[in-house]
Amino acid sequence: MPVERVLPSSEGHDLIELTREIAAKEVAPRAAVEESAGRFPREVLRTLGASGLLGLPYPEEYGGAAQPQEVYLQVVEELAAAWLAMGLGVSVHTLSCFPVAFYGDAGQRERLLPGMLGGDLLGAYCLSEPQSGSDAAALTTRAVRDSGGFVVNGVKAWTTHGGVADFYTVMTRTSDDGARGISCLHVPAGTGGLSFGAPERKMGMRSSPTAQVRFDDVRVPADALVGAEGEGFKIAMAALDGGRLGIAACAVGVAQAAYDAALAYAKERRQFGSRIADFQGVGFMLADMATTIAAARALYLDAARLRDAGRPYGTRAAMAKLFATDACMRVTTDAVQIFGGYGYVEDFPVERYMREAKVLQIVEGTNQIQRLVISRALARD
Ligand code: COS
């Protein structure tokens, strides 16, 4: 049974229908095989791009679809339920476009956004470094002004789409003034001096390449600077507020997929003469799973609607990311339990969902960082 959704417009309904069709035909059938081979299916993201799904929340004049977050995020959820690497790919691409879309000047928006939102190009977001993850402001990659442009040196780590992206949104140090000494640069793939580490060998989400991005005397022109010099940390944090909603939507998608599989199995599997769904031990687990998923979805949609209404939403986004990804970990673990031995082998998808859930508690701010963001806001307000 597809998830029953209430969307704010008929266009939103059509987009969900389109997404479900693409997910069923082009995304879900390939997930297990590609994940186990660790292959990155660039062509699937091209299909999503050609269908307009890589620029949904951005203005139409630059090639976006001007969709509210409420719609965009439910599209991400549907894709993640079919294959997390693709849902997360759309979310990361959308995050990578945010700085130019919201902080770029008119010239940059006109020059860069149509390509970025048009579906052909794929973005990557470079904030973390080998020695700075949670403490993002401690980053050391440095851009020095030279002949009117910048020369960049340093190493970025854990970059989704590292090595396969068409452009890199890069946070780099332009002065030693802590968080205020960080600036944002737009660096196209193919720029001289840019190179990549081998893809990380991850527990899950193996179809989504994660790699170091290395800058050795990378020269970019002055108009690669997005926003003002020194504004990069705020841009990075504002981008992540939105990115965290994308991760929450991904988590709900994976949890929903795990729950759907567990429910179907529990209705079919018979032991002691009954369907295991009819045993209270299993039935109560399913009840908790369904309730948790509904609550997680309601929370990310609540944050999305705040954002759509132009209200501050960062704290609510952190709550949604925290709650939805912890929920996903619990639900996928319970799904494996309901499948018993069959849950622990690759013949069924639930072991993959459980491995995928783990990374969502870590990326775009660990859940400890989400608690920090929430508790600081509580103390401040
Ligand atoms: N939106 C806009 N500005 C923000 C912001 C947000 N969500 N959060 C913080 N800022 C601003 C602050 O207002 C502050 O500005 P002023 O200097 O003008 O006062 C500045 O940024 C520094 O903020 P803060 O003092 O809170 O920075 P901290 O170094 O304490 O770090 C955390 C804050 C821990 C929240 C941040 O480093 C973080 O989110 N870390 C996790 C990073 C992450 O998610 N990485 C994921 C990987 S993406 S590759």
Short mmCIF file of C-alpha atoms and ligand atoms in Angstrom, two decimals:
data_model
loop_
_atom_site.label_atom_id
_atom_site.label_comp_id
_atom_site.label_asym_id
_atom_site.label_seq_id
_atom_site.Cartn_x
_atom_site.Cartn_y
_atom_site.Cartn_z
CA MET A 1 0.00 0.00 0.00
CA PRO A 2 1.49 3.36 -0.98
CA VAL A 3 1.76 5.92 1.81
CA GLU A 4 -1.34 8.11 1.95
CA ARG A 5 -0.14 11.68 1.42
CA VAL A 6 -1.82 15.03 1.81
CA LEU A 7 -0.15 17.46 -0.58
CA PRO A 8 -0.77 21.19 -0.91
CA SER A 9 -1.51 21.16 -4.68
CA SER A 10 -2.50 18.92 -7.57
CA GLU A 11 0.96 19.61 -9.01
CA GLY A 12 2.42 18.14 -5.81
CA HIS A 13 0.25 15.02 -6.23
CA ASP A 14 1.38 14.67 -9.86
CA LEU A 15 5.02 14.94 -8.78
CA ILE A 16 4.59 12.19 -6.20
CA GLU A 17 2.88 9.99 -8.81
CA LEU A 18 5.70 10.64 -11.27
CA THR A 19 8.29 9.84 -8.60
CA ARG A 20 6.53 6.60 -7.66
CA GLU A 21 6.46 5.55 -11.30
CA ILE A 22 10.16 6.26 -11.84
CA ALA A 23 11.03 4.68 -8.48
CA ALA A 24 9.14 1.49 -9.32
CA LYS A 25 10.50 1.18 -12.87
CA GLU A 26 14.01 2.60 -12.80
CA VAL A 27 15.20 2.88 -9.21
CA ALA A 28 14.00 0.05 -6.93
CA PRO A 29 14.71 -2.84 -9.33
CA ARG A 30 18.40 -1.95 -9.50
CA ALA A 31 19.07 -1.15 -5.85
CA ALA A 32 20.10 -4.56 -4.48
CA VAL A 33 22.36 -5.51 -7.41
CA GLU A 34 24.15 -2.15 -7.66
CA GLU A 35 24.56 -1.87 -3.89
CA SER A 36 26.15 -5.25 -3.65
CA ALA A 37 28.45 -4.42 -6.61
CA GLY A 38 29.18 -0.94 -5.19
CA ARG A 39 28.42 0.65 -8.58
CA PHE A 40 27.38 4.29 -8.93
CA PRO A 41 24.49 4.48 -11.40
CA ARG A 42 25.01 7.96 -12.87
CA GLU A 43 22.31 7.24 -15.47
CA VAL A 44 19.62 6.86 -12.80
CA LEU A 45 20.40 10.36 -11.52
CA ARG A 46 20.28 11.58 -15.13
CA THR A 47 16.80 10.08 -15.45
CA LEU A 48 15.77 11.88 -12.25
CA GLY A 49 17.32 15.08 -13.60
CA ALA A 50 15.56 14.75 -16.97
CA SER A 51 12.28 14.38 -15.04
CA GLY A 52 12.94 17.66 -13.26
CA LEU A 53 13.64 16.12 -9.84
CA LEU A 54 17.09 17.70 -9.34
CA GLY A 55 15.89 21.27 -8.96
CA LEU A 56 12.48 20.97 -7.30
CA PRO A 57 12.65 23.63 -4.53
CA TYR A 58 14.40 26.33 -6.60
CA PRO A 59 12.94 29.20 -8.67
CA GLU A 60 11.45 28.42 -12.08
CA GLU A 61 13.30 31.30 -13.75
CA TYR A 62 16.56 29.41 -13.20
CA GLY A 63 15.26 25.98 -14.21
CA GLY A 64 13.83 24.86 -10.88
CA ALA A 65 10.22 23.84 -10.22
CA ALA A 66 9.38 26.31 -7.42
CA GLN A 67 7.99 23.50 -5.29
CA PRO A 68 7.49 23.97 -1.54
CA GLN A 69 9.79 22.00 0.75
CA GLU A 70 6.73 20.02 1.81
CA VAL A 71 6.52 18.53 -1.70
CA TYR A 72 10.25 18.30 -2.46
CA LEU A 73 10.94 16.35 0.74
CA GLN A 74 8.19 13.83 0.12
CA VAL A 75 9.72 13.20 -3.30
CA VAL A 76 13.06 12.56 -1.56
CA GLU A 77 11.30 10.20 0.88
CA GLU A 78 9.78 8.18 -1.99
CA LEU A 79 13.14 7.88 -3.74
CA ALA A 80 14.95 6.88 -0.54
CA ALA A 81 12.36 4.18 0.09
CA ALA A 82 13.24 2.74 -3.32
CA TRP A 83 17.01 3.22 -2.98
CA LEU A 84 18.66 5.38 -0.34
CA ALA A 85 21.69 6.22 -2.51
CA MET A 86 19.36 7.94 -5.01
CA GLY A 87 17.21 9.79 -2.43
CA LEU A 88 20.33 10.96 -0.63
CA GLY A 89 21.91 11.84 -3.99
CA VAL A 90 19.03 14.21 -4.76
CA SER A 91 19.22 15.68 -1.25
CA VAL A 92 22.98 16.30 -1.44
CA HIS A 93 22.69 17.81 -4.91
CA THR A 94 19.95 20.15 -3.63
CA LEU A 95 22.18 21.10 -0.66
CA SER A 96 25.08 21.84 -3.03
CA CYS A 97 22.92 24.24 -5.07
CA PHE A 98 21.70 26.19 -2.02
CA PRO A 99 24.64 28.62 -1.63
CA VAL A 100 24.50 29.88 -5.24
CA ALA A 101 20.68 29.98 -5.20
CA PHE A 102 20.43 31.96 -1.95
CA TYR A 103 23.74 33.80 -1.59
CA GLY A 104 25.00 34.08 -5.18
CA ASP A 105 24.76 37.45 -6.93
CA ALA A 106 22.47 37.92 -9.93
CA GLY A 107 25.30 37.20 -12.38
CA GLN A 108 26.22 33.91 -10.65
CA ARG A 109 22.60 32.80 -10.48
CA GLU A 110 22.10 33.44 -14.19
CA ARG A 111 25.40 31.87 -15.20
CA LEU A 112 25.41 28.82 -12.92
CA LEU A 113 21.92 27.87 -11.80
CA PRO A 114 20.33 26.75 -15.08
CA GLY A 115 23.03 24.08 -15.43
CA MET A 116 22.94 23.14 -11.76
CA LEU A 117 19.17 22.78 -11.67
CA GLY A 118 18.68 21.49 -15.21
CA GLY A 119 19.28 17.85 -14.39
CA ASP A 120 22.51 17.21 -16.29
CA LEU A 121 24.95 18.34 -13.62
CA LEU A 122 25.48 16.76 -10.23
CA GLY A 123 26.76 18.63 -7.17
CA ALA A 124 28.88 17.84 -4.13
CA TYR A 125 29.19 19.74 -0.85
CA CYS A 126 32.64 20.03 0.75
CA LEU A 127 32.70 21.06 4.41
CA SER A 128 34.23 18.22 6.48
CA GLU A 129 37.95 17.53 6.50
CA PRO A 130 40.00 14.64 7.90
CA GLN A 131 40.53 16.59 11.18
CA SER A 132 37.32 18.66 11.31
CA GLY A 133 33.91 17.00 11.26
CA SER A 134 31.58 18.04 14.08
CA ASP A 135 33.81 21.06 14.74
CA ALA A 136 33.21 22.36 11.25
CA ALA A 137 34.67 25.83 11.94
CA ALA A 138 38.09 24.24 12.56
CA LEU A 139 38.55 23.54 8.85
CA THR A 140 41.99 24.33 7.39
CA THR A 141 41.60 24.15 3.59
CA ARG A 142 42.79 27.58 2.53
CA ALA A 143 42.08 29.91 -0.36
CA VAL A 144 44.60 32.70 -0.93
CA ARG A 145 43.90 35.66 -3.21
CA ASP A 146 46.16 35.68 -6.25
CA SER A 147 45.98 37.59 -9.57
CA GLY A 148 42.39 38.58 -8.94
CA GLY A 149 41.21 35.04 -8.12
CA PHE A 150 41.94 32.40 -5.47
CA VAL A 151 44.42 29.55 -5.11
CA VAL A 152 43.05 26.73 -2.97
CA ASN A 153 45.02 24.09 -1.07
CA GLY A 154 43.77 21.42 1.32
CA VAL A 155 41.80 18.20 1.64
CA LYS A 156 38.06 17.68 2.10
CA ALA A 157 36.74 14.39 3.49
CA TRP A 158 33.59 12.29 3.38
CA THR A 159 32.35 14.05 0.27
CA THR A 160 29.25 12.43 -1.24
CA HIS A 161 29.70 12.35 -5.06
CA GLY A 162 33.44 13.06 -4.57
CA GLY A 163 35.06 12.23 -7.92
CA VAL A 164 31.79 11.93 -9.85
CA ALA A 165 30.25 15.37 -9.29
CA ASP A 166 30.23 18.12 -11.91
CA PHE A 167 30.69 20.92 -9.40
CA TYR A 168 31.91 21.26 -5.81
CA THR A 169 30.52 23.73 -3.29
CA VAL A 170 33.57 24.27 -1.10
CA MET A 171 33.96 25.88 2.32
CA THR A 172 37.49 27.17 2.68
CA ARG A 173 39.47 29.39 4.99
CA THR A 174 40.26 32.86 3.67
CA SER A 175 41.49 34.27 7.01
CA ASP A 176 42.39 33.03 10.48
CA ASP A 177 39.33 34.62 12.08
CA GLY A 178 37.67 31.35 13.22
CA ALA A 179 34.16 30.80 11.84
CA ARG A 180 34.26 34.33 10.38
CA GLY A 181 37.33 33.48 8.31
CA ILE A 182 35.55 30.91 6.13
CA SER A 183 34.29 31.56 2.59
CA CYS A 184 32.29 29.59 0.04
CA LEU A 185 33.64 28.83 -3.45
CA HIS A 186 32.00 27.23 -6.50
CA VAL A 187 34.57 24.91 -8.10
CA PRO A 188 33.69 23.09 -11.34
CA ALA A 189 34.97 19.53 -11.82
CA GLY A 190 37.92 19.51 -14.19
CA THR A 191 39.56 22.54 -12.59
CA GLY A 192 43.33 21.96 -12.61
CA GLY A 193 44.77 20.68 -9.32
CA LEU A 194 41.54 19.00 -8.20
CA SER A 195 41.92 15.27 -7.49
CA PHE A 196 40.07 12.59 -5.54
CA GLY A 197 40.77 9.76 -3.14
CA ALA A 198 39.52 6.25 -3.77
CA PRO A 199 35.86 5.79 -2.78
CA GLU A 200 35.53 4.87 0.91
CA ARG A 201 34.58 1.23 1.55
CA LYS A 202 31.41 1.78 3.53
CA MET A 203 29.14 -0.42 5.65
CA GLY A 204 26.20 0.52 3.42
CA MET A 205 25.11 2.94 0.71
CA ARG A 206 27.92 1.57 -1.41
CA SER A 207 26.44 2.85 -4.66
CA SER A 208 26.88 6.41 -3.48
CA PRO A 209 30.56 7.31 -3.82
CA THR A 210 32.10 9.01 -0.77
CA ALA A 211 35.65 10.26 -1.28
CA GLN A 212 38.27 12.78 -0.29
CA VAL A 213 38.52 15.84 -2.53
CA ARG A 214 42.06 17.23 -2.77
CA PHE A 215 43.05 20.74 -3.75
CA ASP A 216 46.62 21.27 -4.95
CA ASP A 217 47.04 24.87 -6.09
CA VAL A 218 43.51 24.88 -7.50
CA ARG A 219 42.98 28.25 -9.21
CA VAL A 220 39.51 29.71 -9.46
CA PRO A 221 38.47 33.18 -10.63
CA ALA A 222 37.22 35.87 -8.24
CA ASP A 223 33.62 35.23 -9.29
CA ALA A 224 33.84 31.70 -7.83
CA LEU A 225 33.27 33.35 -4.44
CA VAL A 226 29.65 32.79 -3.37
CA GLY A 227 28.36 35.36 -0.89
CA ALA A 228 30.74 37.73 0.87
CA GLU A 229 34.25 36.77 1.93
CA GLY A 230 34.01 35.47 5.51
CA GLU A 231 30.32 34.55 5.15
CA GLY A 232 31.01 30.91 4.31
CA PHE A 233 30.33 29.38 7.73
CA LYS A 234 26.89 30.95 7.97
CA ILE A 235 26.15 29.84 4.41
CA ALA A 236 27.33 26.31 5.29
CA MET A 237 25.13 26.18 8.41
CA ALA A 238 22.09 27.58 6.62
CA ALA A 239 22.58 25.03 3.83
CA LEU A 240 22.82 22.24 6.41
CA ASP A 241 19.57 23.32 8.08
CA GLY A 242 17.88 22.39 4.80
CA GLY A 243 20.11 19.37 4.18
CA ARG A 244 19.09 17.92 7.54
CA LEU A 245 15.48 17.93 6.43
CA GLY A 246 16.55 15.96 3.37
CA ILE A 247 18.25 13.40 5.63
CA ALA A 248 15.11 13.19 7.81
CA ALA A 249 13.02 12.49 4.69
CA CYS A 250 15.53 9.84 3.58
CA ALA A 251 15.30 8.20 7.02
CA VAL A 252 11.51 8.07 6.88
CA GLY A 253 11.73 6.53 3.39
CA VAL A 254 14.12 3.78 4.49
CA ALA A 255 12.07 3.11 7.65
CA GLN A 256 8.87 2.89 5.59
CA ALA A 257 10.47 0.42 3.19
CA ALA A 258 11.68 -1.74 6.10
CA TYR A 259 8.27 -1.62 7.78
CA ASP A 260 6.44 -2.49 4.54
CA ALA A 261 8.71 -5.51 4.05
CA ALA A 262 8.31 -6.63 7.69
CA LEU A 263 4.52 -6.26 7.62
CA ALA A 264 4.19 -8.26 4.40
CA TYR A 265 6.45 -10.97 5.79
CA ALA A 266 4.64 -11.12 9.14
CA LYS A 267 1.31 -11.63 7.34
CA GLU A 268 2.71 -14.45 5.26
CA ARG A 269 5.02 -16.29 7.65
CA ARG A 270 3.28 -18.94 9.73
CA GLN A 271 4.59 -20.52 12.94
CA PHE A 272 2.73 -22.52 15.59
CA GLY A 273 -0.23 -22.63 13.18
CA SER A 274 -0.72 -18.84 12.93
CA ARG A 275 0.54 -15.86 10.95
CA ILE A 276 3.31 -14.32 13.04
CA ALA A 277 1.57 -10.91 12.61
CA ASP A 278 -1.17 -12.32 14.88
CA PHE A 279 1.23 -12.91 17.77
CA GLN A 280 1.13 -9.96 20.10
CA GLY A 281 4.94 -9.81 20.35
CA VAL A 282 5.22 -9.17 16.62
CA GLY A 283 1.98 -7.20 16.27
CA PHE A 284 3.08 -4.71 18.95
CA MET A 285 6.46 -4.31 17.24
CA LEU A 286 4.67 -3.48 14.00
CA ALA A 287 2.38 -1.05 15.82
CA ASP A 288 5.38 0.77 17.31
CA MET A 289 7.12 0.84 13.93
CA ALA A 290 4.10 2.32 12.15
CA THR A 291 3.57 4.90 14.90
CA THR A 292 7.23 5.98 14.95
CA ILE A 293 7.30 6.40 11.17
CA ALA A 294 4.10 8.48 11.21
CA ALA A 295 5.55 10.70 13.96
CA ALA A 296 8.88 11.14 12.14
CA ARG A 297 7.10 12.07 8.91
CA ALA A 298 4.87 14.55 10.74
CA LEU A 299 7.92 16.17 12.36
CA TYR A 300 9.90 16.70 9.15
CA LEU A 301 6.77 18.01 7.41
CA ASP A 302 6.17 20.38 10.30
CA ALA A 303 9.71 21.77 9.89
CA ALA A 304 9.22 21.95 6.12
CA ARG A 305 6.00 23.94 6.51
CA LEU A 306 7.73 26.37 8.87
CA ARG A 307 10.40 26.87 6.21
CA ASP A 308 7.79 27.24 3.45
CA ALA A 309 6.10 29.91 5.58
CA GLY A 310 9.40 31.82 5.79
CA ARG A 311 9.77 31.20 9.53
CA PRO A 312 12.97 30.09 11.34
CA TYR A 313 13.11 26.32 11.08
CA GLY A 314 16.70 25.25 11.92
CA THR A 315 15.94 23.91 15.40
CA ARG A 316 12.90 22.00 14.15
CA ALA A 317 15.02 20.62 11.28
CA ALA A 318 17.60 19.38 13.81
CA MET A 319 14.78 17.74 15.81
CA ALA A 320 13.43 16.10 12.65
CA LYS A 321 16.88 14.80 11.64
CA LEU A 322 17.52 13.46 15.16
CA PHE A 323 14.13 11.84 15.62
CA ALA A 324 13.71 10.44 12.10
CA THR A 325 17.18 8.88 11.87
CA ASP A 326 17.00 7.33 15.35
CA ALA A 327 13.52 6.05 14.42
CA CYS A 328 14.91 4.61 11.19
CA MET A 329 17.64 2.75 13.10
CA ARG A 330 15.05 1.25 15.48
CA VAL A 331 12.53 0.37 12.79
CA THR A 332 15.08 -1.27 10.49
CA THR A 333 16.55 -3.24 13.41
CA ASP A 334 13.07 -4.47 14.32
CA ALA A 335 12.38 -5.35 10.69
CA VAL A 336 15.46 -7.61 10.71
CA GLN A 337 14.18 -9.16 13.95
CA ILE A 338 10.76 -9.89 12.46
CA PHE A 339 12.39 -11.61 9.50
CA GLY A 340 14.47 -13.73 11.91
CA GLY A 341 17.28 -15.59 10.13
CA TYR A 342 15.96 -14.41 6.75
CA GLY A 343 16.52 -10.85 7.93
CA TYR A 344 20.23 -11.42 8.30
CA VAL A 345 20.90 -12.58 4.75
CA GLU A 346 21.05 -10.67 1.50
CA ASP A 347 18.11 -12.53 -0.09
CA PHE A 348 15.81 -10.00 1.56
CA PRO A 349 16.33 -6.23 1.62
CA VAL A 350 15.98 -5.59 5.36
CA GLU A 351 19.64 -6.18 6.25
CA ARG A 352 20.53 -3.47 3.70
CA TYR A 353 18.00 -1.07 5.23
CA MET A 354 19.57 -1.61 8.66
CA ARG A 355 23.06 -0.87 7.30
CA GLU A 356 21.73 2.20 5.51
CA ALA A 357 19.99 3.51 8.62
CA LYS A 358 23.27 3.72 10.53
CA VAL A 359 24.84 6.29 8.23
CA LEU A 360 21.84 8.60 8.57
CA GLN A 361 22.56 8.99 12.31
CA ILE A 362 26.00 10.28 11.34
CA VAL A 363 25.81 12.41 8.16
CA GLU A 364 25.05 16.13 7.99
CA GLY A 365 25.70 16.47 11.69
CA THR A 366 25.82 13.48 14.03
CA ASN A 367 22.76 13.09 16.22
CA GLN A 368 24.90 14.35 19.10
CA ILE A 369 25.43 17.58 17.11
CA GLN A 370 21.66 17.81 16.50
CA ARG A 371 21.14 17.63 20.29
CA LEU A 372 23.75 20.37 20.68
CA VAL A 373 21.95 22.58 18.14
CA ILE A 374 18.58 21.96 19.83
CA SER A 375 19.80 22.43 23.39
CA ARG A 376 21.69 25.63 22.54
CA ALA A 377 18.54 27.04 20.93
CA LEU A 378 16.48 26.10 24.01
CA ALA A 379 18.97 27.79 26.33
CA ARG A 380 19.15 30.87 24.07
CA ASP A 381 15.45 31.35 23.46
N1 COS B 1 22.33 29.44 10.15
C1 COS B 1 23.01 30.61 10.00
N2 COS B 1 24.06 30.95 10.78
C2 COS B 1 24.43 30.09 11.73
C3 COS B 1 23.77 28.85 11.95
C4 COS B 1 22.67 28.56 11.11
N3 COS B 1 22.00 27.41 11.25
N4 COS B 1 24.35 28.21 12.96
C5 COS B 1 25.35 28.99 13.40
N5 COS B 1 25.40 30.13 12.66
C6 COS B 1 26.31 31.27 12.82
C7 COS B 1 26.23 31.78 14.24
O1 COS B 1 25.19 32.73 14.38
C8 COS B 1 27.58 32.42 14.43
O2 COS B 1 27.59 33.70 13.83
P1 COS B 1 28.26 34.97 14.58
O3 COS B 1 29.73 34.69 14.59
O4 COS B 1 27.91 36.13 13.72
O5 COS B 1 27.68 35.03 15.95
C9 COS B 1 28.51 31.53 13.61
O6 COS B 1 27.66 30.84 12.66
C10 COS B 1 29.23 30.50 14.46
O7 COS B 1 28.25 29.74 15.13
P2 COS B 1 28.55 28.88 16.44
O8 COS B 1 29.28 29.73 17.43
O9 COS B 1 27.31 28.22 16.87
O10 COS B 1 29.61 27.82 15.85
P3 COS B 1 30.28 26.56 16.51
O11 COS B 1 31.69 26.48 16.06
O12 COS B 1 29.99 26.50 17.96
O13 COS B 1 29.58 25.30 15.73
C11 COS B 1 27.95 23.65 15.24
C12 COS B 1 28.26 25.09 15.66
C13 COS B 1 28.53 22.60 16.18
C14 COS B 1 26.44 23.59 15.29
C15 COS B 1 28.47 23.41 13.81
O14 COS B 1 29.88 23.34 13.77
C16 COS B 1 27.92 22.14 13.18
O15 COS B 1 26.78 22.12 12.71
N6 COS B 1 28.73 21.07 13.15
C17 COS B 1 28.38 19.88 12.42
C18 COS B 1 28.84 19.99 11.02
C19 COS B 1 28.09 19.08 10.14
O16 COS B 1 26.88 18.95 10.19
N7 COS B 1 28.81 18.44 9.26
C20 COS B 1 28.17 17.53 8.36
C21 COS B 1 29.00 17.22 7.25
S1 COS B 1 28.58 18.15 5.87
S2 COS B 1 30.08 17.64 4.70
#
